Amino acid sequence: MFNFKELKLDRRENSDNSNSFVGIRRSNDELEFRLPKGFENFPDNDFDATKRLFFRMYRTFKKFEKDNLLLSLDEKPAGKDNIETKANAYLFKDKEDNEVLLYSKISVIENLLDAYQDLALDLIQRRIGLDEKIDYSKIDQYLHNAIYLPNDVIYLDEMHLPRQTLHYDSATLVDLFCFILYELESELEQDSDERVRDLANRLKEQHLSHDQSLFNEETFETTITILKDILDDIDKITAYKDEDYWQLYDAIESFLYGELDMQNTHDNGIFWGISNFYQIWEDMCHSYAFANFDITYADTNIVFEGKRVANDTSTGFSIFKRQGFENPFFLQFRDQKRWIRPDLVHSVLGNNDITIIFNNIIDIIVIKDHGLTLDFEVKLVDKQKESIYTYFCSRLRKNLGGARATAKNIFYHYRKPELEKQKNAIEERYRRLYEPLEKYNQLHIFLDWKYRDIEYFLSSRKRVERDITKQLCYELALHQYIPNSIIQSQFIIPYFYNGSDEDIGEFVDDEVLYRRIRDNGIRVFQANFSKIQEVYLNHD
């Protein structure tokens, strides 16, 4: 297994580099971990942060692979459902007919997980037990258990005979396998089987100190060395080695001694990653939207909570649209329709939803009143309005003063005047946004997922002009379908917020954006990559 301290980080600080590859590759004989766009603030020389990001990206790639393999089973595949498997990678076409290549194999991890899937613990931990085979050389020892039949015939249905076993007086191969598996599953945030955990603990008690771990910055190298010695001892004292033994041994050896497919790199020295990360970014954002918003229309066919979300193919593409919503997104010329597809449209509030935020969206539960300060908990009432809740909590955290806050948004000794100030601010912000709805039917927000960094939106570019034009076409099409409506457009870009997984993000200051973006009322939102990724992984 490779050491995370040896990974060189590429934060894409050179904005001229437009390559959208994310993953690990060789660069000047070094292992380089290329981060997503918007990760300029990712910490340097932080073992735990790098490790956490790697394993979350590993899970993200595996979910993306699994979802797209499921989509490829459609009878009439379209867009990214066309998948071609190529060795340790697979190729498909996205919705814009671009090729996307996912390098999904890391053998040091895959081999171990595959062995666990192939071999059940109760199979590889065989013990001496009953056997239906009869050893006639020992039949005199079993006459007392025999059944006597007529004509002096005796009948034996079983004997206690030794079975082949992978069991040793010292650390067993199974214990070693389970220890590595348990450590790996912990980093992948997966639940472990109770027997795996018990066997892993047994090996640790016999051979390692309490604080030793495979994925600890201080103990990584010593732990790997000890495990290699254990594997070598087991191999030396094992006389009988069957197929199960070698499958476990090879998986463990690959993990302890392996690197990153050093002899099997792909183009440009790539070991693992994806060539066009924007496709995963779009799927992540769509998953977050389906978990939090009231979706009217979405140009996606993601797998959300095990099911395909697309429910309409009348345009020739797999899209989602709310029941009763007539798709207005097309350009018509001489009775011919050309369909256009915004990423996502969601409805925020209607006439019947104009209510006080702190009665219907956010609940403040007072735990203790200290006079000038309060202990209280902030809870989300309406899960469809989570963005309001997270924004309010972020404002409270930025103005703690002498108070403190927990990860579950419980605040201690918070000043009462400051709390009222923040409540008024949030009321004013959202009332100013939604007040016109008293005269209209609904507010619709266009969300366009952009895998770009902020520099892209600060000056004139042909692609920016094209993005603006497309967004205005979407707005016009919806206005013609729903004349009495308010429409807003937002470009959603990835951003790494160091040390914060709670807030969903914030809008970029409009004054710094390219003039045409401002003039057309389009806003740019820096979305918390970690928060969106967490939702994506938790709605498998």
Coordinates of N, CA, C and O in Angstrom, one line a residue, residues 172-270:
T172 N -3.1 -16.3 12.4 CA -3.6 -17.1 11.2 C -3.6 -16.1 10.0 O -3.7 -14.9 10.2
L173 N -3.7 -16.8 8.9 CA -3.8 -16.0 7.7 C -5.2 -15.3 7.6 O -5.3 -14.1 7.2
V174 N -6.2 -15.9 8.2 CA -7.5 -15.3 8.3 C -7.5 -14.1 9.2 O -8.1 -13.1 8.8
D175 N -6.8 -14.2 10.3 CA -6.7 -13.0 11.2 C -6.0 -11.8 10.5 O -6.5 -10.7 10.6
L176 N -4.9 -12.1 9.8 CA -4.2 -11.1 9.1 C -5.1 -10.4 8.0 O -5.1 -9.2 7.9
F177 N -5.8 -11.3 7.3 CA -6.7 -10.8 6.3 C -7.8 -9.9 6.8 O -8.0 -8.8 6.3
C178 N -8.3 -10.3 8.0 CA -9.4 -9.6 8.6 C -8.9 -8.3 9.2 O -9.7 -7.3 9.1
F179 N -7.7 -8.2 9.7 CA -7.2 -7.0 10.2 C -7.1 -5.9 9.1 O -7.5 -4.8 9.3
I180 N -6.5 -6.3 8.0 CA -6.3 -5.4 6.9 C -7.7 -5.0 6.3 O -8.0 -3.8 6.1
L181 N -8.6 -5.9 6.2 CA -10.0 -5.6 5.7 C -10.7 -4.7 6.7 O -11.3 -3.7 6.2
Y182 N -10.6 -4.9 7.9 CA -11.3 -4.0 8.9 C -10.7 -2.6 8.9 O -11.5 -1.6 8.9
E183 N -9.4 -2.5 8.8 CA -8.8 -1.1 8.7 C -9.2 -0.4 7.4 O -9.5 0.8 7.4
L184 N -9.3 -1.2 6.3 CA -9.7 -0.6 5.0 C -11.2 -0.2 5.0 O -11.6 0.9 4.6
E185 N -12.0 -1.1 5.6 CA -13.5 -0.7 5.7 C -13.7 0.5 6.5 O -14.6 1.3 6.3
S186 N -12.9 0.7 7.6 CA -13.1 1.8 8.4 C -12.8 3.1 7.7 O -13.5 4.1 7.8
E187 N -11.7 3.1 6.8 CA -11.4 4.3 6.0 C -12.4 4.5 4.9 O -12.7 5.7 4.6
L188 N -13.1 3.5 4.5 CA -14.1 3.6 3.4 C -15.5 3.9 4.0 O -16.5 4.0 3.3
E189 N -15.5 4.1 5.4 CA -16.7 4.4 6.1 C -17.8 3.3 5.8 O -19.0 3.7 5.6
Q190 N -17.4 2.1 5.9 CA -18.3 1.0 5.7 C -18.4 0.2 7.0 O -17.4 0.0 7.8
D191 N -19.5 -0.4 7.2 CA -19.7 -1.3 8.4 C -19.0 -2.6 8.2 O -19.0 -3.2 7.1
S192 N -18.4 -3.1 9.2 CA -17.7 -4.4 9.1 C -18.5 -5.5 9.8 O -19.2 -5.3 10.8
D193 N -18.3 -6.7 9.2 CA -19.0 -7.9 9.9 C -18.4 -8.1 11.3 O -17.2 -7.8 11.5
E194 N -19.2 -8.5 12.2 CA -18.7 -8.7 13.6 C -17.6 -9.7 13.7 O -16.6 -9.5 14.4
R195 N -17.6 -10.7 12.9 CA -16.5 -11.7 12.9 C -15.2 -11.1 12.4 O -14.1 -11.4 12.9
V196 N -15.3 -10.3 11.3 CA -14.1 -9.6 10.8 C -13.5 -8.7 11.9 O -12.3 -8.7 12.1
R197 N -14.4 -8.0 12.6 CA -13.9 -7.1 13.7 C -13.2 -7.9 14.8 O -12.2 -7.5 15.3
D198 N -13.8 -9.0 15.2 CA -13.3 -9.8 16.3 C -11.9 -10.4 15.9 O -11.0 -10.4 16.7
L199 N -11.8 -11.0 14.7 CA -10.5 -11.5 14.3 C -9.5 -10.5 14.1 O -8.3 -10.7 14.4
A200 N -9.9 -9.3 13.6 CA -8.9 -8.2 13.5 C -8.4 -7.8 14.8 O -7.2 -7.5 15.0
N201 N -9.3 -7.7 15.8 CA -8.8 -7.3 17.2 C -7.9 -8.4 17.8 O -7.0 -8.0 18.5
R202 N -8.2 -9.6 17.5 CA -7.3 -10.7 18.0 C -5.9 -10.5 17.5 O -4.9 -10.7 18.2
L203 N -5.8 -10.3 16.2 CA -4.4 -10.1 15.6 C -3.7 -8.9 16.3 O -2.5 -8.9 16.6
K204 N -4.5 -7.8 16.4 CA -3.9 -6.6 17.0 C -3.4 -6.8 18.4 O -2.4 -6.3 18.8
E205 N -4.2 -7.5 19.2 CA -3.9 -7.7 20.6 C -2.6 -8.6 20.7 O -1.8 -8.4 21.6
Q206 N -2.4 -9.5 19.7 CA -1.2 -10.4 19.8 C 0.1 -9.7 19.2 O 1.2 -10.1 19.6
H207 N -0.1 -8.8 18.3 CA 1.1 -8.4 17.5 C 1.3 -6.9 17.5 O 2.4 -6.5 17.0
L208 N 0.3 -6.1 17.8 CA 0.5 -4.6 17.6 C 0.2 -3.9 18.9 O -0.5 -4.4 19.8
S209 N 0.7 -2.7 19.0 CA 0.3 -1.8 20.1 C -1.1 -1.2 19.9 O -1.6 -1.2 18.8
H210 N -1.6 -0.6 20.9 CA -2.9 -0.1 20.9 C -3.1 1.0 19.8 O -4.2 1.1 19.2
D211 N -2.1 1.9 19.6 CA -2.3 3.0 18.7 C -1.8 2.7 17.3 O -1.8 3.6 16.4
Q212 N -1.4 1.5 17.0 CA -0.9 1.2 15.7 C -2.0 0.9 14.7 O -3.0 0.3 15.0
S213 N -1.8 1.5 13.5 CA -2.9 1.4 12.4 C -2.2 1.4 11.1 O -1.1 2.0 10.9
L214 N -2.9 0.8 10.1 CA -2.4 0.9 8.7 C -2.4 2.3 8.1 O -1.6 2.6 7.2
F215 N -3.4 3.1 8.6 CA -3.6 4.4 8.0 C -3.4 5.5 9.0 O -4.0 6.5 8.9
N216 N -2.4 5.3 9.9 CA -2.0 6.4 10.8 C -0.6 6.9 10.3 O 0.3 6.2 10.0
E217 N -0.5 8.2 10.3 CA 0.7 8.9 9.7 C 2.0 8.4 10.5 O 3.0 8.2 9.9
E218 N 1.9 8.3 11.8 CA 3.0 7.9 12.6 C 3.4 6.5 12.6 O 4.5 6.1 12.7
T219 N 2.4 5.6 12.4 CA 2.6 4.1 12.5 C 2.5 3.4 11.2 O 2.6 2.2 11.2
F220 N 2.3 4.1 10.1 CA 2.0 3.4 8.9 C 3.2 2.4 8.5 O 3.0 1.2 8.3
E221 N 4.4 2.9 8.5 CA 5.5 2.1 8.0 C 5.8 1.0 9.0 O 6.1 -0.1 8.5
T222 N 5.8 1.2 10.3 CA 6.1 0.1 11.2 C 5.0 -1.0 11.2 O 5.3 -2.2 11.3
T223 N 3.8 -0.6 11.0 CA 2.7 -1.5 10.9 C 2.8 -2.4 9.7 O 2.6 -3.6 9.8
I224 N 3.1 -1.8 8.6 CA 3.3 -2.5 7.3 C 4.4 -3.5 7.5 O 4.3 -4.7 7.1
T225 N 5.5 -3.1 8.1 CA 6.7 -4.0 8.3 C 6.3 -5.2 9.2 O 6.6 -6.4 8.8
I226 N 5.6 -5.0 10.3 CA 5.1 -6.1 11.1 C 4.2 -7.0 10.4 O 4.3 -8.3 10.5
L227 N 3.3 -6.5 9.6 CA 2.4 -7.4 8.9 C 3.1 -8.2 7.8 O 2.7 -9.4 7.6
K228 N 4.1 -7.6 7.2 CA 4.9 -8.4 6.3 C 5.6 -9.6 7.0 O 5.6 -10.7 6.4
D229 N 6.1 -9.3 8.2 CA 6.8 -10.4 8.9 C 5.8 -11.5 9.3 O 6.1 -12.7 9.2
I230 N 4.6 -11.1 9.7 CA 3.6 -12.1 10.0 C 3.2 -13.0 8.8 O 3.1 -14.2 8.9
L231 N 3.0 -12.3 7.7 CA 2.7 -13.0 6.5 C 3.8 -14.0 6.1 O 3.6 -15.2 5.7
D232 N 5.1 -13.6 6.2 CA 6.2 -14.4 5.9 C 6.3 -15.6 6.9 O 6.5 -16.8 6.4
D233 N 6.0 -15.4 8.2 CA 6.0 -16.5 9.1 C 4.9 -17.6 8.8 O 5.2 -18.8 8.9
I234 N 3.8 -17.1 8.5 CA 2.6 -17.9 8.2 C 3.0 -18.8 7.0 O 2.7 -20.0 6.9
D235 N 3.6 -18.2 6.0 CA 3.9 -18.9 4.7 C 4.9 -20.0 5.0 O 4.9 -21.1 4.4
K236 N 5.9 -19.7 5.9 CA 6.9 -20.7 6.2 C 6.4 -21.9 6.9 O 6.9 -23.0 6.7
I237 N 5.5 -21.7 7.8 CA 5.0 -22.9 8.7 C 3.8 -23.6 8.1 O 3.4 -24.6 8.7
T238 N 3.3 -23.1 7.0 CA 2.1 -23.7 6.4 C 2.5 -24.8 5.5 O 3.1 -24.6 4.5
A239 N 2.1 -26.1 5.8 CA 2.4 -27.2 5.0 C 1.4 -27.4 3.9 O 1.8 -27.6 2.7
Y240 N 0.2 -27.3 4.2 CA -0.9 -27.5 3.2 C -1.4 -26.2 2.7 O -1.9 -25.4 3.5
K241 N -1.3 -25.9 1.4 CA -1.7 -24.7 0.8 C -2.7 -24.9 -0.3 O -2.3 -25.3 -1.4
D242 N -4.0 -24.7 0.0 CA -5.0 -25.0 -1.1 C -5.3 -23.7 -1.8 O -4.7 -22.7 -1.6
E243 N -6.4 -23.8 -2.7 CA -6.8 -22.7 -3.5 C -7.2 -21.5 -2.7 O -6.9 -20.3 -3.0
D244 N -7.9 -21.8 -1.6 CA -8.4 -20.7 -0.7 C -7.2 -20.0 0.0 O -7.2 -18.8 0.1
Y245 N -6.2 -20.8 0.4 CA -5.0 -20.2 1.0 C -4.3 -19.2 0.0 O -4.0 -18.1 0.4
W246 N -4.1 -19.6 -1.2 CA -3.4 -18.8 -2.2 C -4.2 -17.5 -2.6 O -3.7 -16.5 -2.8
Q247 N -5.6 -17.6 -2.6 CA -6.3 -16.5 -2.9 C -6.2 -15.4 -1.8 O -6.0 -14.2 -2.1
L248 N -6.2 -15.9 -0.5 CA -6.0 -14.9 0.6 C -4.6 -14.4 0.6 O -4.4 -13.2 0.8
Y249 N -3.6 -15.3 0.4 CA -2.2 -14.9 0.5 C -1.9 -13.9 -0.6 O -1.3 -12.8 -0.3
D250 N -2.4 -14.1 -1.8 CA -2.1 -13.2 -2.9 C -2.7 -11.8 -2.7 O -2.1 -10.8 -3.0
A251 N -3.9 -11.8 -2.1 CA -4.6 -10.5 -1.8 C -3.8 -9.7 -0.8 O -3.6 -8.5 -0.9
I252 N -3.4 -10.4 0.3 CA -2.6 -9.8 1.4 C -1.3 -9.3 0.8 O -0.9 -8.2 1.1
E253 N -0.6 -10.1 0.1 CA 0.7 -9.8 -0.4 C 0.6 -8.6 -1.4 O 1.4 -7.6 -1.3
S254 N -0.4 -8.6 -2.2 CA -0.6 -7.4 -3.1 C -0.8 -6.1 -2.3 O -0.3 -5.1 -2.7
F255 N -1.6 -6.2 -1.2 CA -1.8 -5.0 -0.4 C -0.6 -4.5 0.3 O -0.3 -3.3 0.3
L256 N 0.2 -5.4 0.9 CA 1.3 -5.0 1.7 C 2.5 -4.6 0.8 O 3.3 -3.7 1.2
Y257 N 2.7 -5.3 -0.3 CA 3.9 -5.0 -1.2 C 3.5 -4.1 -2.4 O 4.4 -3.6 -3.1
G258 N 2.3 -4.0 -2.7 CA 1.9 -3.4 -4.0 C 1.9 -1.9 -3.9 O 2.0 -1.3 -2.8
E259 N 1.9 -1.3 -5.1 CA 1.9 0.2 -5.2 C 0.6 0.6 -5.9 O -0.5 0.3 -5.5
L260 N 0.7 1.2 -7.1 CA -0.5 1.6 -7.8 C -0.3 1.1 -9.3 O -0.2 1.9 -10.2
D261 N -0.4 -0.2 -9.4 CA -0.3 -0.8 -10.8 C 0.9 -0.2 -11.6 O 0.7 0.3 -12.7
M262 N 2.0 -0.2 -11.0 CA 3.2 0.5 -11.6 C 3.5 -0.1 -13.0 O 4.1 0.7 -13.8
Q263 N 3.2 -1.3 -13.2 CA 3.5 -1.9 -14.5 C 2.3 -1.8 -15.5 O 2.4 -2.2 -16.7
N264 N 1.2 -1.3 -15.0 CA 0.0 -1.3 -15.8 C -0.6 0.1 -15.9 O -1.8 0.3 -15.7
T265 N 0.1 1.1 -16.1 CA -0.4 2.5 -16.2 C -1.1 2.6 -17.6 O -0.9 1.9 -18.5
H266 N -1.9 3.6 -17.6 CA -2.7 3.9 -18.9 C -2.0 5.1 -19.6 O -0.8 5.4 -19.3
D267 N -2.7 5.8 -20.4 CA -2.1 6.9 -21.1 C -1.5 8.0 -20.1 O -2.1 8.3 -19.1
N268 N -0.4 8.5 -20.5 CA 0.3 9.6 -19.7 C 0.6 9.2 -18.3 O 0.6 10.0 -17.4
G269 N 0.8 7.9 -18.0 CA 1.2 7.5 -16.7 C 0.1 7.5 -15.7 O 0.3 7.5 -14.5
I270 N -1.2 7.4 -16.1 CA -2.3 7.4 -15.2 C -2.4 6.1 -14.5 O -2.5 5.0 -15.1

